[in-house]
Amino acid sequence: MRKQNYPMLIGLLLTFFTVASAADKPSAFTRADLAAAATLRDRALADTTAYRLIESLTTEIGPRPAGSPGDKAAVAWAQREMKRLGFANVHTVEAIVPHWERGEAEFSVLAPYPQTMPTLALGGSVGTGNKGIEADAVMVKDLDALAALPAGAVKDKIVFFANRMERTRDGSGYGKAVAVRAAGPSAASAAGAVGVVIRSISTSDSRFPHTGATRYTTTAPRIPALAISNPDADALVRQFASGQPVRLSMRSSSRDLPQMRSANVVGDIPGTDLAHEIVILGAHLDSWDPGVGALDDGAGVAIMMGVARLIGELDVKPRRTIRVVLFANEEFGTSGSLAYVAANQANVSRHVLGFEADFGAGPVWRLSSRVNPAQLPAVDQIFRALAPLKLVRGDNEARGGADLEGLSKLGMPILEPGLDGTDYFDVHHTANDTLAQVDPKALHQSLAAFATTVWLGAQYSGTWERVAEPKPPRR
Ligand SMILES: [Zn+2]
């Protein structure tokens, strides 16, 4: 009998010491906050608010490129929905945005084997005039290959950039491939080309071309630039492989119009004892025009609004203020983000923690951060609270998204529930970005991951210390 009691005694002692040492180490979160996090997580998994918001935004507003009537309507929509969901301090921050109109575009192979292919003008690109452009074409893989050509090789020609984007979960394939879209037209123009066509920065094998912003330099003439889908780019590669001269025709009526007024839409769930500290949740209200921006970034808008609403409906109020900012014109110059930072020069340090959702409708697969190393134990504890959602622990080099870049560069820490981007670039910036692409189950899981993380971020018992400027992106 006595012998059998020893293990029990040792067990009791172990329990005692474990409890004592846990009590000695200050927890980053109170027991009540952790309990509320679990409540939020479970409610989010069954909450339809986010899905309904995407449905409403895509049905009632639709495409909303900067400066368009849809952009204006989206600003009104967001204010109305924030008020309806019980947000406080709903207001707008004006942003002046470029206004580019797509018009119509046509792309054809004239020789060796004539074909017409669906195309989209790159955002911001100039038109061709009514007559269009006809020219012999040169195929290159990417910007490096263009730079390696002998002088005069693309003079008076159309340059076709053929590089294919790689599919990745974290979107790094996009980062590697997108330089051609941004810088290809001016690089080709500087070498004497008269037009550019790119293989879409896309992972899809559908025939939907992918648009997105191009950036002209001030030193080379602005030349028209179109994108064709992956299967059409493959077909064009085969035409080049025939060894015969390839002649192309392109036409686009894209044009720039005068700048317009747009606005960021802001709404708060007010904090309590730390109300002056802001946890900012960013997403963007604008979209490209071929689709209705369900994934980019209706989903981000809906996740952030859904998170704030869930937290607003808890019995216990957050310590820090939770602020949703739906940014204007992320897609074509981050005008809204720049305007927000300019309007908040005196309040930069009040933005103690940032979240951004601009990578589709989930699921969330990873928790990354960019916090002061002193706060990493708190991030670990948040990660443990997310355990039922089955995430992996990312590194401390999160970059946030484009809209929080300004605040992030000024030292704001970032927590990043990472949305799974494996299929995102099948749809992103195409006519196929519609509500049909949103999986409600993945969306609910994402809402749960964000809600848990945002709530604990707002309740953290320590101080979110400032962080050093992010490292340049890994290539
Ligand atoms: Zn986006």
CSV table of N, CA and C in Angstrom, one decimal, residues 369-442:
chain,number,residue,atom,x,y,z
A,369,SER,N,4.7,36.8,-37.7
A,369,SER,CA,4.7,38.0,-37.0
A,369,SER,C,5.9,38.9,-37.4
A,370,ARG,N,5.8,40.1,-37.1
A,370,ARG,CA,7.0,41.0,-37.1
A,370,ARG,C,6.9,41.9,-35.8
A,371,VAL,N,7.3,41.3,-34.7
A,371,VAL,CA,7.2,42.0,-33.5
A,371,VAL,C,8.5,42.2,-32.9
A,372,ASN,N,8.6,43.1,-31.9
A,372,ASN,CA,9.9,43.1,-31.1
A,372,ASN,C,10.1,41.8,-30.5
A,373,PRO,N,11.3,41.3,-30.5
A,373,PRO,CA,11.6,39.9,-29.9
A,373,PRO,C,11.0,39.8,-28.5
A,374,ALA,N,11.0,40.8,-27.8
A,374,ALA,CA,10.4,40.8,-26.4
A,374,ALA,C,9.0,40.3,-26.4
A,375,GLN,N,8.3,40.4,-27.5
A,375,GLN,CA,6.9,40.0,-27.5
A,375,GLN,C,6.7,38.6,-28.1
A,376,LEU,N,7.7,38.0,-28.5
A,376,LEU,CA,7.6,36.7,-29.1
A,376,LEU,C,6.9,35.6,-28.2
A,377,PRO,N,7.2,35.6,-26.9
A,377,PRO,CA,6.4,34.7,-26.0
A,377,PRO,C,4.9,34.9,-26.1
A,378,ALA,N,4.5,36.2,-26.2
A,378,ALA,CA,3.0,36.5,-26.3
A,378,ALA,C,2.5,35.9,-27.6
A,379,VAL,N,3.3,36.0,-28.7
A,379,VAL,CA,2.9,35.5,-30.0
A,379,VAL,C,2.8,33.9,-29.9
A,380,ASP,N,3.7,33.3,-29.2
A,380,ASP,CA,3.7,31.9,-29.0
A,380,ASP,C,2.4,31.5,-28.2
A,381,GLN,N,2.0,32.3,-27.3
A,381,GLN,CA,0.8,32.0,-26.5
A,381,GLN,C,-0.4,32.2,-27.4
A,382,ILE,N,-0.4,33.2,-28.3
A,382,ILE,CA,-1.6,33.3,-29.2
A,382,ILE,C,-1.6,32.1,-30.1
A,383,PHE,N,-0.4,31.7,-30.6
A,383,PHE,CA,-0.4,30.5,-31.4
A,383,PHE,C,-1.0,29.3,-30.8
A,384,ARG,N,-0.8,29.1,-29.5
A,384,ARG,CA,-1.4,28.0,-28.7
A,384,ARG,C,-2.9,28.1,-28.7
A,385,ALA,N,-3.4,29.4,-28.6
A,385,ALA,CA,-4.8,29.6,-28.5
A,385,ALA,C,-5.5,29.2,-29.8
A,386,LEU,N,-4.7,29.2,-30.9
A,386,LEU,CA,-5.2,28.9,-32.2
A,386,LEU,C,-5.1,27.4,-32.6
A,387,ALA,N,-4.6,26.6,-31.6
A,387,ALA,CA,-4.4,25.2,-31.9
A,387,ALA,C,-5.5,24.4,-32.6
A,388,PRO,N,-6.8,24.7,-32.2
A,388,PRO,CA,-7.9,23.9,-32.8
A,388,PRO,C,-8.0,24.2,-34.3
A,389,LEU,N,-7.4,25.3,-34.7
A,389,LEU,CA,-7.5,25.7,-36.2
A,389,LEU,C,-6.4,25.2,-37.0
A,390,LYS,N,-5.4,24.5,-36.3
A,390,LYS,CA,-4.4,23.7,-37.0
A,390,LYS,C,-3.5,24.6,-37.9
A,391,LEU,N,-2.9,25.6,-37.3
A,391,LEU,CA,-2.0,26.4,-38.1
A,391,LEU,C,-0.6,25.9,-37.9
A,392,VAL,N,0.3,26.4,-38.7
A,392,VAL,CA,1.8,26.2,-38.4
A,392,VAL,C,2.4,27.5,-38.0
A,393,ARG,N,3.4,27.5,-37.2
A,393,ARG,CA,4.1,28.7,-36.7
A,393,ARG,C,5.1,29.2,-37.7
A,394,GLY,N,4.8,30.4,-38.2
A,394,GLY,CA,5.7,31.1,-39.1
A,394,GLY,C,6.8,31.8,-38.4
A,395,ASP,N,7.6,32.5,-39.2
A,395,ASP,CA,8.7,33.2,-38.6
A,395,ASP,C,8.3,34.6,-38.1
A,396,ASN,N,9.3,35.4,-37.8
A,396,ASN,CA,9.1,36.8,-37.3
A,396,ASN,C,9.5,37.8,-38.3
A,397,GLU,N,9.3,37.4,-39.6
A,397,GLU,CA,9.6,38.4,-40.7
A,397,GLU,C,8.4,38.7,-41.5
A,398,ALA,N,7.2,38.7,-40.9
A,398,ALA,CA,6.0,39.0,-41.7
A,398,ALA,C,6.2,40.4,-42.3
A,399,ARG,N,5.6,40.6,-43.4
A,399,ARG,CA,5.7,41.9,-44.1
A,399,ARG,C,4.4,42.7,-44.1
A,400,GLY,N,3.3,42.0,-43.6
A,400,GLY,CA,2.0,42.7,-43.7
A,400,GLY,C,1.7,42.8,-45.2
A,401,GLY,N,0.8,43.7,-45.6
A,401,GLY,CA,0.5,43.9,-47.0
A,401,GLY,C,0.8,45.3,-47.4
A,402,ALA,N,0.4,45.6,-48.6
A,402,ALA,CA,0.8,46.9,-49.2
A,402,ALA,C,0.2,48.1,-48.4
A,403,ASP,N,-1.0,47.9,-47.9
A,403,ASP,CA,-1.7,49.0,-47.2
A,403,ASP,C,-1.1,49.4,-45.8
A,404,LEU,N,-0.5,48.4,-45.2
A,404,LEU,CA,0.1,48.7,-43.9
A,404,LEU,C,1.6,49.0,-44.0
A,405,GLU,N,2.1,49.0,-45.2
A,405,GLU,CA,3.5,49.2,-45.4
A,405,GLU,C,4.0,50.5,-44.7
A,406,GLY,N,3.3,51.6,-44.9
A,406,GLY,CA,3.7,52.9,-44.4
A,406,GLY,C,3.8,52.8,-42.9
A,407,LEU,N,2.8,52.3,-42.2
A,407,LEU,CA,2.8,52.3,-40.7
A,407,LEU,C,3.9,51.3,-40.2
A,408,SER,N,4.0,50.2,-41.0
A,408,SER,CA,5.0,49.1,-40.6
A,408,SER,C,6.4,49.7,-40.7
A,409,LYS,N,6.7,50.5,-41.8
A,409,LYS,CA,8.0,51.1,-41.9
A,409,LYS,C,8.3,52.0,-40.7
A,410,LEU,N,7.2,52.6,-40.1
A,410,LEU,CA,7.4,53.5,-39.0
A,410,LEU,C,7.4,52.8,-37.7
A,411,GLY,N,7.6,51.4,-37.7
A,411,GLY,CA,7.9,50.7,-36.5
A,411,GLY,C,6.7,49.9,-35.9
A,412,MET,N,5.5,49.9,-36.6
A,412,MET,CA,4.4,49.2,-36.0
A,412,MET,C,4.6,47.7,-36.2
A,413,PRO,N,4.4,47.0,-35.1
A,413,PRO,CA,4.5,45.5,-35.2
A,413,PRO,C,3.3,45.0,-36.0
A,414,ILE,N,3.5,43.8,-36.5
A,414,ILE,CA,2.5,43.1,-37.4
A,414,ILE,C,2.3,41.7,-36.9
A,415,LEU,N,1.0,41.3,-36.8
A,415,LEU,CA,0.7,39.9,-36.6
A,415,LEU,C,0.0,39.5,-37.9
A,416,GLU,N,0.4,38.3,-38.4
A,416,GLU,CA,-0.1,37.9,-39.7
A,416,GLU,C,-0.6,36.5,-39.7
A,417,PRO,N,-2.0,36.3,-39.5
A,417,PRO,CA,-2.6,35.0,-39.8
A,417,PRO,C,-2.5,34.9,-41.4
A,418,GLY,N,-1.7,33.9,-41.8
A,418,GLY,CA,-1.4,33.8,-43.2
A,418,GLY,C,-2.5,33.1,-44.0
A,419,LEU,N,-3.1,33.8,-45.0
A,419,LEU,CA,-4.1,33.1,-45.8
A,419,LEU,C,-3.4,32.2,-46.8
A,420,ASP,N,-4.0,31.1,-47.1
A,420,ASP,CA,-3.4,30.1,-48.0
A,420,ASP,C,-3.6,30.6,-49.4
A,421,GLY,N,-2.5,30.9,-50.1
A,421,GLY,CA,-2.6,31.5,-51.4
A,421,GLY,C,-2.4,30.5,-52.6
A,422,THR,N,-2.5,29.2,-52.3
A,422,THR,CA,-2.2,28.2,-53.3
A,422,THR,C,-3.0,28.4,-54.6
A,423,ASP,N,-4.3,28.6,-54.4
A,423,ASP,CA,-5.2,28.8,-55.6
A,423,ASP,C,-5.5,30.3,-55.9
A,424,TYR,N,-5.0,31.1,-55.1
A,424,TYR,CA,-5.4,32.6,-55.2
A,424,TYR,C,-5.1,33.1,-56.5
A,425,PHE,N,-4.0,32.8,-57.1
A,425,PHE,CA,-3.6,33.4,-58.4
A,425,PHE,C,-4.2,32.7,-59.6
A,426,ASP,N,-5.1,31.8,-59.3
A,426,ASP,CA,-5.9,31.2,-60.4
A,426,ASP,C,-7.0,32.2,-60.8
A,427,VAL,N,-7.3,33.1,-59.8
A,427,VAL,CA,-8.5,34.0,-59.9
A,427,VAL,C,-8.2,35.5,-59.9
A,428,HIS,N,-7.3,35.8,-59.0
A,428,HIS,CA,-6.8,37.2,-58.7
A,428,HIS,C,-6.7,38.0,-60.0
A,429,HIS,N,-7.4,39.2,-60.0
A,429,HIS,CA,-7.3,40.2,-61.1
A,429,HIS,C,-7.8,39.7,-62.4
A,430,THR,N,-8.7,38.7,-62.3
A,430,THR,CA,-9.3,38.2,-63.6
A,430,THR,C,-10.8,38.4,-63.5
A,431,ALA,N,-11.5,38.2,-64.6
A,431,ALA,CA,-12.9,38.3,-64.7
A,431,ALA,C,-13.6,37.2,-63.8
A,432,ASN,N,-12.8,36.2,-63.4
A,432,ASN,CA,-13.3,35.1,-62.7
A,432,ASN,C,-13.3,35.3,-61.2
A,433,ASP,N,-12.9,36.5,-60.7
A,433,ASP,CA,-12.9,36.8,-59.3
A,433,ASP,C,-14.3,37.2,-58.9
A,434,THR,N,-15.1,36.2,-58.6
A,434,THR,CA,-16.5,36.3,-58.2
A,434,THR,C,-16.8,35.6,-56.9
A,435,LEU,N,-18.1,35.7,-56.5
A,435,LEU,CA,-18.5,35.1,-55.2
A,435,LEU,C,-18.3,33.6,-55.3
A,436,ALA,N,-18.5,33.0,-56.5
A,436,ALA,CA,-18.4,31.6,-56.6
A,436,ALA,C,-17.0,31.0,-56.1
A,437,GLN,N,-16.0,31.9,-56.1
A,437,GLN,CA,-14.7,31.5,-55.7
A,437,GLN,C,-14.5,31.4,-54.1
A,438,VAL,N,-15.5,31.9,-53.4
A,438,VAL,CA,-15.4,32.0,-51.9
A,438,VAL,C,-16.0,30.7,-51.3
A,439,ASP,N,-15.1,30.0,-50.6
A,439,ASP,CA,-15.5,28.8,-49.9
A,439,ASP,C,-15.9,29.2,-48.5
A,440,PRO,N,-17.2,29.1,-48.2
A,440,PRO,CA,-17.7,29.6,-46.9
A,440,PRO,C,-16.9,28.9,-45.7
A,441,LYS,N,-16.6,27.7,-45.8
A,441,LYS,CA,-15.9,27.0,-44.7
A,441,LYS,C,-14.5,27.6,-44.5
A,442,ALA,N,-13.8,27.8,-45.5
A,442,ALA,CA,-12.5,28.4,-45.4
A,442,ALA,C,-12.6,29.8,-44.9
